[in-house]
C-alpha cells in the first residue's frame, strides 16, 4: 500500500507539470512567434517480486512479476509548426515561411528566434525589440550589386552612409519629333528651340537649350547648336562674362533623305546616330563636374541621339521637337540622377534589404541570414523568444544560410503569431484535471486501507 501512495504522488507531480506547460501555452496564445509545448509521460521504476524462469522437463516457465512505482515526465517537446500570419505593414516586420530561424546577437553571442519584429536604432542598426542585433551579410565592396557571404555581422541598413544615394551624371539624351521644312522659324536666327534637363556628377540640375536651324539652300540638312545651359538659379553657365564653362557639339549637322524625309545621320554621315555634347570649365576653380570618371567606360560627354527625328510634312507647318534624358529604349538609362534621400526600405523574399531613394535608385544594403538545425526541437529556450544551440540541436557554423537554400521565403510586413491551438489546450486541460483527480483518489484510498490496517490492533 505504501507503493500505491508514492505512485499517486508521482502521478500528481507529473500531471502538475503538464498543467504548468498547458498554462504557459495558454498564457502565450498571443505571443508573437511562440511555439507551444507538449508533455509526454513515461512509466518509471519497477519492483520485481519474482524473476522470470525458463521451462524445464518437469515444469513450465513463469513470467516475471513486477509492480510499477508510478509515472514521470519523459519529455517536454516543442511544436515547430508555423503560426498564423498577422499583417503589420511595418517594413522591418518579417515572417519566415518555414523552419529556419533568424540569427540575433546579444553581448557577442549568437541566439536564434522565430520572431521577426525588428526596427532600427539611433545608429541605423537593425535590432529586435530587446536591442539585440539582427545578423546577416554585408554588400560586397568590390561589387555593390552582390552580397558577400562570410561570417554573419550586424546589419545597419539605415546607417548614415546609407541615408543618401550617390548622384549620377547624365550621359545620354535623345531627340524625338518631326522637323517641318516649311517652318519659317528654321530660317531665323532663333531657329526651333528644344530643351532638356541634365545632371552633373554632383547631382545639380541644368537646363540645356538647343536650337535647330536650316542650312542655307538645303532643305534636308539642319544645324544643331547650343543656345544656353542654365543652372538651378537660372544662371547661364555659358555666359561669356559670368559663366565658367564652354560647351561644344562633336557634330552639328542633322541630315535627312530629301525624298523620303527619313533620318540619314548626323555630321552628314549616313548611319551616325548621335552627336556628343562636351561641357568643360574655363579654369580649374569651377571644377570638371561634367565628367564622370567613376563609370566604366569613363563618361566625358553627353550623347545626343538624333535618330528618332524625321522630316515629314505636317498640318500647321510647324516643327514638333522634344528632347529627353536617357535613351530611346529605356528613358532611365543614362538619364542621370540627383542626390537621393532614403524614403523607404524594401526586403525581398530572400531577405535582401534594399534602400528606396527619391531619385529612383534602389540600393542593396545587406541580406538577412538564417540558421537551420538538424533537430530544432533540441534548441534551449532562454526567454524573450530566444533560443540557444545545444548538443541535441546541432551547432551553428557562424555563417548561416540564405533562406532560399532551404526552399523557404520571407514575407515583409507580416509577423508569425503563436501556434497555440486553444481547442487542443483546453482538451488537454480536461484530461490533465481528471488524471490529477484520479491520482489524488489513489492516495485517499490507500490512506483508508492503511487506516483499516492500523485499526486491526484494536
mmCIF file of C-alpha atoms in Angstrom, residues 39-216:
data_model
loop_
_atom_site.group_PDB
_atom_site.id
_atom_site.type_symbol
_atom_site.label_atom_id
_atom_site.label_comp_id
_atom_site.label_asym_id
_atom_site.label_seq_id
_atom_site.Cartn_x
_atom_site.Cartn_y
_atom_site.Cartn_z
ATOM 1 C CA UNK A 39 4.375 16.917 -22.098
ATOM 2 C CA UNK A 40 4.874 13.199 -22.623
ATOM 3 C CA UNK A 41 4.723 10.805 -19.680
ATOM 4 C CA UNK A 42 6.699 7.635 -19.043
ATOM 5 C CA UNK A 43 6.485 4.862 -16.529
ATOM 6 C CA UNK A 44 9.326 4.728 -14.016
ATOM 7 C CA UNK A 45 10.952 2.133 -11.756
ATOM 8 C CA UNK A 46 9.520 -1.336 -11.278
ATOM 9 C CA UNK A 47 9.897 -3.572 -8.252
ATOM 10 C CA UNK A 48 10.431 -7.179 -9.346
ATOM 11 C CA UNK A 49 8.889 -9.556 -6.807
ATOM 12 C CA UNK A 50 9.592 -12.669 -8.851
ATOM 13 C CA UNK A 51 12.049 -13.082 -11.674
ATOM 14 C CA UNK A 52 11.143 -14.868 -14.886
ATOM 15 C CA UNK A 53 12.044 -18.564 -15.099
ATOM 16 C CA UNK A 54 12.682 -20.845 -18.045
ATOM 17 C CA UNK A 55 10.800 -24.036 -18.717
ATOM 18 C CA UNK A 56 12.292 -27.412 -17.797
ATOM 19 C CA UNK A 57 11.437 -31.059 -18.222
ATOM 20 C CA UNK A 58 9.467 -31.017 -15.020
ATOM 21 C CA UNK A 59 7.808 -27.595 -15.138
ATOM 22 C CA UNK A 60 6.896 -24.754 -17.403
ATOM 23 C CA UNK A 61 8.441 -21.293 -17.357
ATOM 24 C CA UNK A 62 6.974 -18.343 -15.484
ATOM 25 C CA UNK A 63 6.889 -14.637 -16.297
ATOM 26 C CA UNK A 64 8.390 -12.044 -14.026
ATOM 27 C CA UNK A 65 6.153 -10.357 -11.524
ATOM 28 C CA UNK A 66 6.775 -6.594 -11.428
ATOM 29 C CA UNK A 67 4.990 -3.774 -9.648
ATOM 30 C CA UNK A 68 5.333 -0.272 -11.101
ATOM 31 C CA UNK A 69 6.215 2.710 -8.931
ATOM 32 C CA UNK A 70 4.388 5.489 -10.729
ATOM 33 C CA UNK A 71 4.981 7.849 -13.644
ATOM 34 C CA UNK A 72 7.387 10.613 -14.634
ATOM 35 C CA UNK A 73 7.937 13.224 -17.336
ATOM 36 C CA UNK A 74 9.547 11.697 -20.415
ATOM 37 C CA UNK A 75 9.968 14.911 -22.380
ATOM 38 C CA UNK A 76 8.601 18.382 -22.925
ATOM 39 C CA UNK A 77 8.556 18.695 -26.716
ATOM 40 C CA UNK A 78 8.202 21.941 -28.660
ATOM 41 C CA UNK A 79 5.952 22.078 -31.708
ATOM 42 C CA UNK A 80 7.677 23.533 -34.772
ATOM 43 C CA UNK A 81 4.515 24.101 -36.797
ATOM 44 C CA UNK A 82 4.107 27.637 -38.153
ATOM 45 C CA UNK A 83 1.661 30.057 -36.603
ATOM 46 C CA UNK A 84 -0.801 32.228 -38.463
ATOM 47 C CA UNK A 85 0.357 35.372 -40.281
ATOM 48 C CA UNK A 86 -0.563 38.819 -38.997
ATOM 49 C CA UNK A 87 -0.158 41.833 -41.282
ATOM 50 C CA UNK A 88 1.506 44.862 -39.677
ATOM 51 C CA UNK A 89 2.714 46.897 -42.703
ATOM 52 C CA UNK A 90 5.926 47.630 -40.795
ATOM 53 C CA UNK A 91 8.744 47.309 -43.372
ATOM 54 C CA UNK A 92 11.009 45.652 -40.810
ATOM 55 C CA UNK A 93 8.479 43.043 -39.675
ATOM 56 C CA UNK A 94 9.316 39.697 -41.264
ATOM 57 C CA UNK A 95 7.863 36.211 -41.210
ATOM 58 C CA UNK A 96 9.790 33.075 -42.142
ATOM 59 C CA UNK A 97 7.657 30.674 -44.111
ATOM 60 C CA UNK A 98 9.383 27.531 -42.902
ATOM 61 C CA UNK A 99 11.514 26.103 -40.106
ATOM 62 C CA UNK A 100 14.506 28.470 -40.319
ATOM 63 C CA UNK A 101 15.466 30.882 -37.533
ATOM 64 C CA UNK A 102 16.644 34.476 -37.565
ATOM 65 C CA UNK A 103 20.114 34.973 -36.095
ATOM 66 C CA UNK A 104 20.456 37.724 -33.475
ATOM 67 C CA UNK A 105 23.396 38.733 -31.336
ATOM 68 C CA UNK A 106 23.384 39.757 -27.708
ATOM 69 C CA UNK A 107 26.626 40.560 -25.951
ATOM 70 C CA UNK A 108 28.698 38.931 -28.681
ATOM 71 C CA UNK A 109 26.777 35.636 -28.556
ATOM 72 C CA UNK A 110 24.522 34.468 -31.359
ATOM 73 C CA UNK A 111 20.997 33.376 -30.488
ATOM 74 C CA UNK A 112 18.070 32.326 -32.637
ATOM 75 C CA UNK A 113 14.464 33.434 -32.882
ATOM 76 C CA UNK A 114 11.319 32.976 -34.953
ATOM 77 C CA UNK A 115 10.124 36.465 -34.118
ATOM 78 C CA UNK A 116 10.818 38.885 -36.969
ATOM 79 C CA UNK A 117 9.627 42.034 -35.205
ATOM 80 C CA UNK A 118 12.577 44.313 -35.961
ATOM 81 C CA UNK A 119 13.314 48.028 -36.044
ATOM 82 C CA UNK A 120 16.298 50.352 -36.306
ATOM 83 C CA UNK A 121 18.133 52.186 -33.519
ATOM 84 C CA UNK A 122 19.726 55.637 -33.482
ATOM 85 C CA UNK A 123 22.823 54.318 -35.285
ATOM 86 C CA UNK A 124 20.801 52.684 -38.060
ATOM 87 C CA UNK A 125 21.327 49.119 -36.764
ATOM 88 C CA UNK A 126 18.615 46.550 -37.390
ATOM 89 C CA UNK A 127 17.613 45.345 -33.919
ATOM 90 C CA UNK A 128 14.983 43.336 -32.084
ATOM 91 C CA UNK A 129 12.645 44.870 -29.539
ATOM 92 C CA UNK A 130 15.183 43.924 -26.851
ATOM 93 C CA UNK A 131 18.030 45.690 -28.655
ATOM 94 C CA UNK A 132 19.705 42.546 -29.999
ATOM 95 C CA UNK A 133 21.489 42.956 -33.333
ATOM 96 C CA UNK A 134 19.957 41.203 -36.329
ATOM 97 C CA UNK A 135 22.728 39.350 -38.143
ATOM 98 C CA UNK A 136 23.381 38.871 -41.825
ATOM 99 C CA UNK A 137 25.844 39.611 -44.608
ATOM 100 C CA UNK A 138 27.152 42.880 -45.980
ATOM 101 C CA UNK A 139 27.339 44.180 -49.531
ATOM 102 C CA UNK A 140 30.432 43.102 -51.463
ATOM 103 C CA UNK A 141 32.712 46.200 -51.533
ATOM 104 C CA UNK A 142 34.010 45.141 -54.965
ATOM 105 C CA UNK A 143 30.513 44.766 -56.439
ATOM 106 C CA UNK A 144 27.744 46.805 -54.773
ATOM 107 C CA UNK A 145 25.084 44.708 -56.508
ATOM 108 C CA UNK A 146 26.165 41.479 -54.774
ATOM 109 C CA UNK A 147 26.259 40.121 -51.225
ATOM 110 C CA UNK A 148 29.487 38.816 -49.685
ATOM 111 C CA UNK A 149 28.646 35.690 -47.709
ATOM 112 C CA UNK A 150 31.026 35.240 -44.800
ATOM 113 C CA UNK A 151 30.729 35.291 -41.002
ATOM 114 C CA UNK A 152 27.474 36.981 -40.040
ATOM 115 C CA UNK A 153 27.689 40.531 -38.733
ATOM 116 C CA UNK A 154 25.255 43.190 -37.560
ATOM 117 C CA UNK A 155 23.163 44.737 -40.326
ATOM 118 C CA UNK A 156 22.998 48.545 -40.480
ATOM 119 C CA UNK A 157 20.505 49.408 -43.228
ATOM 120 C CA UNK A 158 19.881 52.940 -42.002
ATOM 121 C CA UNK A 159 23.446 53.909 -41.159
ATOM 122 C CA UNK A 160 24.413 57.460 -42.122
ATOM 123 C CA UNK A 161 26.270 56.199 -45.196
ATOM 124 C CA UNK A 162 23.049 54.612 -46.478
ATOM 125 C CA UNK A 163 20.818 57.656 -45.974
ATOM 126 C CA UNK A 164 21.684 59.035 -49.398
ATOM 127 C CA UNK A 165 22.190 57.566 -52.864
ATOM 128 C CA UNK A 166 25.014 58.955 -54.971
ATOM 129 C CA UNK A 167 24.127 61.259 -57.868
ATOM 130 C CA UNK A 168 24.803 60.269 -61.432
ATOM 131 C CA UNK A 169 25.822 62.469 -64.338
ATOM 132 C CA UNK A 170 23.565 62.463 -67.395
ATOM 133 C CA UNK A 171 25.290 60.561 -70.182
ATOM 134 C CA UNK A 172 22.509 60.119 -72.763
ATOM 135 C CA UNK A 173 19.734 62.243 -74.231
ATOM 136 C CA UNK A 174 17.579 61.759 -77.300
ATOM 137 C CA UNK A 175 15.541 63.992 -79.564
ATOM 138 C CA UNK A 176 12.158 62.961 -80.927
ATOM 139 C CA UNK A 177 9.621 64.577 -83.196
ATOM 140 C CA UNK A 178 9.219 65.990 -86.646
ATOM 141 C CA UNK A 179 11.034 68.793 -88.477
ATOM 142 C CA UNK A 180 8.817 70.555 -90.992
ATOM 143 C CA UNK A 181 10.992 72.146 -93.669
ATOM 144 C CA UNK A 182 8.381 74.854 -94.299
ATOM 145 C CA UNK A 183 8.504 76.098 -90.707
ATOM 146 C CA UNK A 184 9.647 79.713 -91.056
ATOM 147 C CA UNK A 185 11.461 79.608 -87.708
ATOM 148 C CA UNK A 186 14.090 77.291 -89.190
ATOM 149 C CA UNK A 187 15.480 80.143 -91.310
ATOM 150 C CA UNK A 188 15.614 82.688 -88.470
ATOM 151 C CA UNK A 189 18.424 83.343 -86.007
ATOM 152 C CA UNK A 190 16.398 81.894 -83.098
ATOM 153 C CA UNK A 191 15.541 78.698 -85.003
ATOM 154 C CA UNK A 192 13.350 75.963 -83.489
ATOM 155 C CA UNK A 193 14.136 75.567 -79.758
ATOM 156 C CA UNK A 194 14.152 72.368 -77.699
ATOM 157 C CA UNK A 195 15.267 71.963 -74.083
ATOM 158 C CA UNK A 196 16.353 69.099 -71.844
ATOM 159 C CA UNK A 197 17.308 68.893 -68.164
ATOM 160 C CA UNK A 198 20.605 67.212 -67.266
ATOM 161 C CA UNK A 199 22.592 66.445 -64.094
ATOM 162 C CA UNK A 200 26.278 66.916 -63.390
ATOM 163 C CA UNK A 201 28.274 64.423 -61.339
ATOM 164 C CA UNK A 202 27.419 66.283 -58.104
ATOM 165 C CA UNK A 203 23.684 65.935 -58.695
ATOM 166 C CA UNK A 204 22.973 69.552 -59.643
ATOM 167 C CA UNK A 205 20.475 70.031 -62.455
ATOM 168 C CA UNK A 206 20.803 72.231 -65.536
ATOM 169 C CA UNK A 207 18.569 73.096 -68.473
ATOM 170 C CA UNK A 208 20.198 72.831 -71.875
ATOM 171 C CA UNK A 209 18.546 74.831 -74.670
ATOM 172 C CA UNK A 210 19.280 73.685 -78.205
ATOM 173 C CA UNK A 211 18.161 75.314 -81.420
ATOM 174 C CA UNK A 212 17.703 73.816 -84.858
ATOM 175 C CA UNK A 213 18.197 75.917 -87.983
ATOM 176 C CA UNK A 214 18.087 75.091 -91.678
ATOM 177 C CA UNK A 215 21.301 75.163 -93.668
ATOM 178 C CA UNK A 216 21.237 77.786 -96.431
#
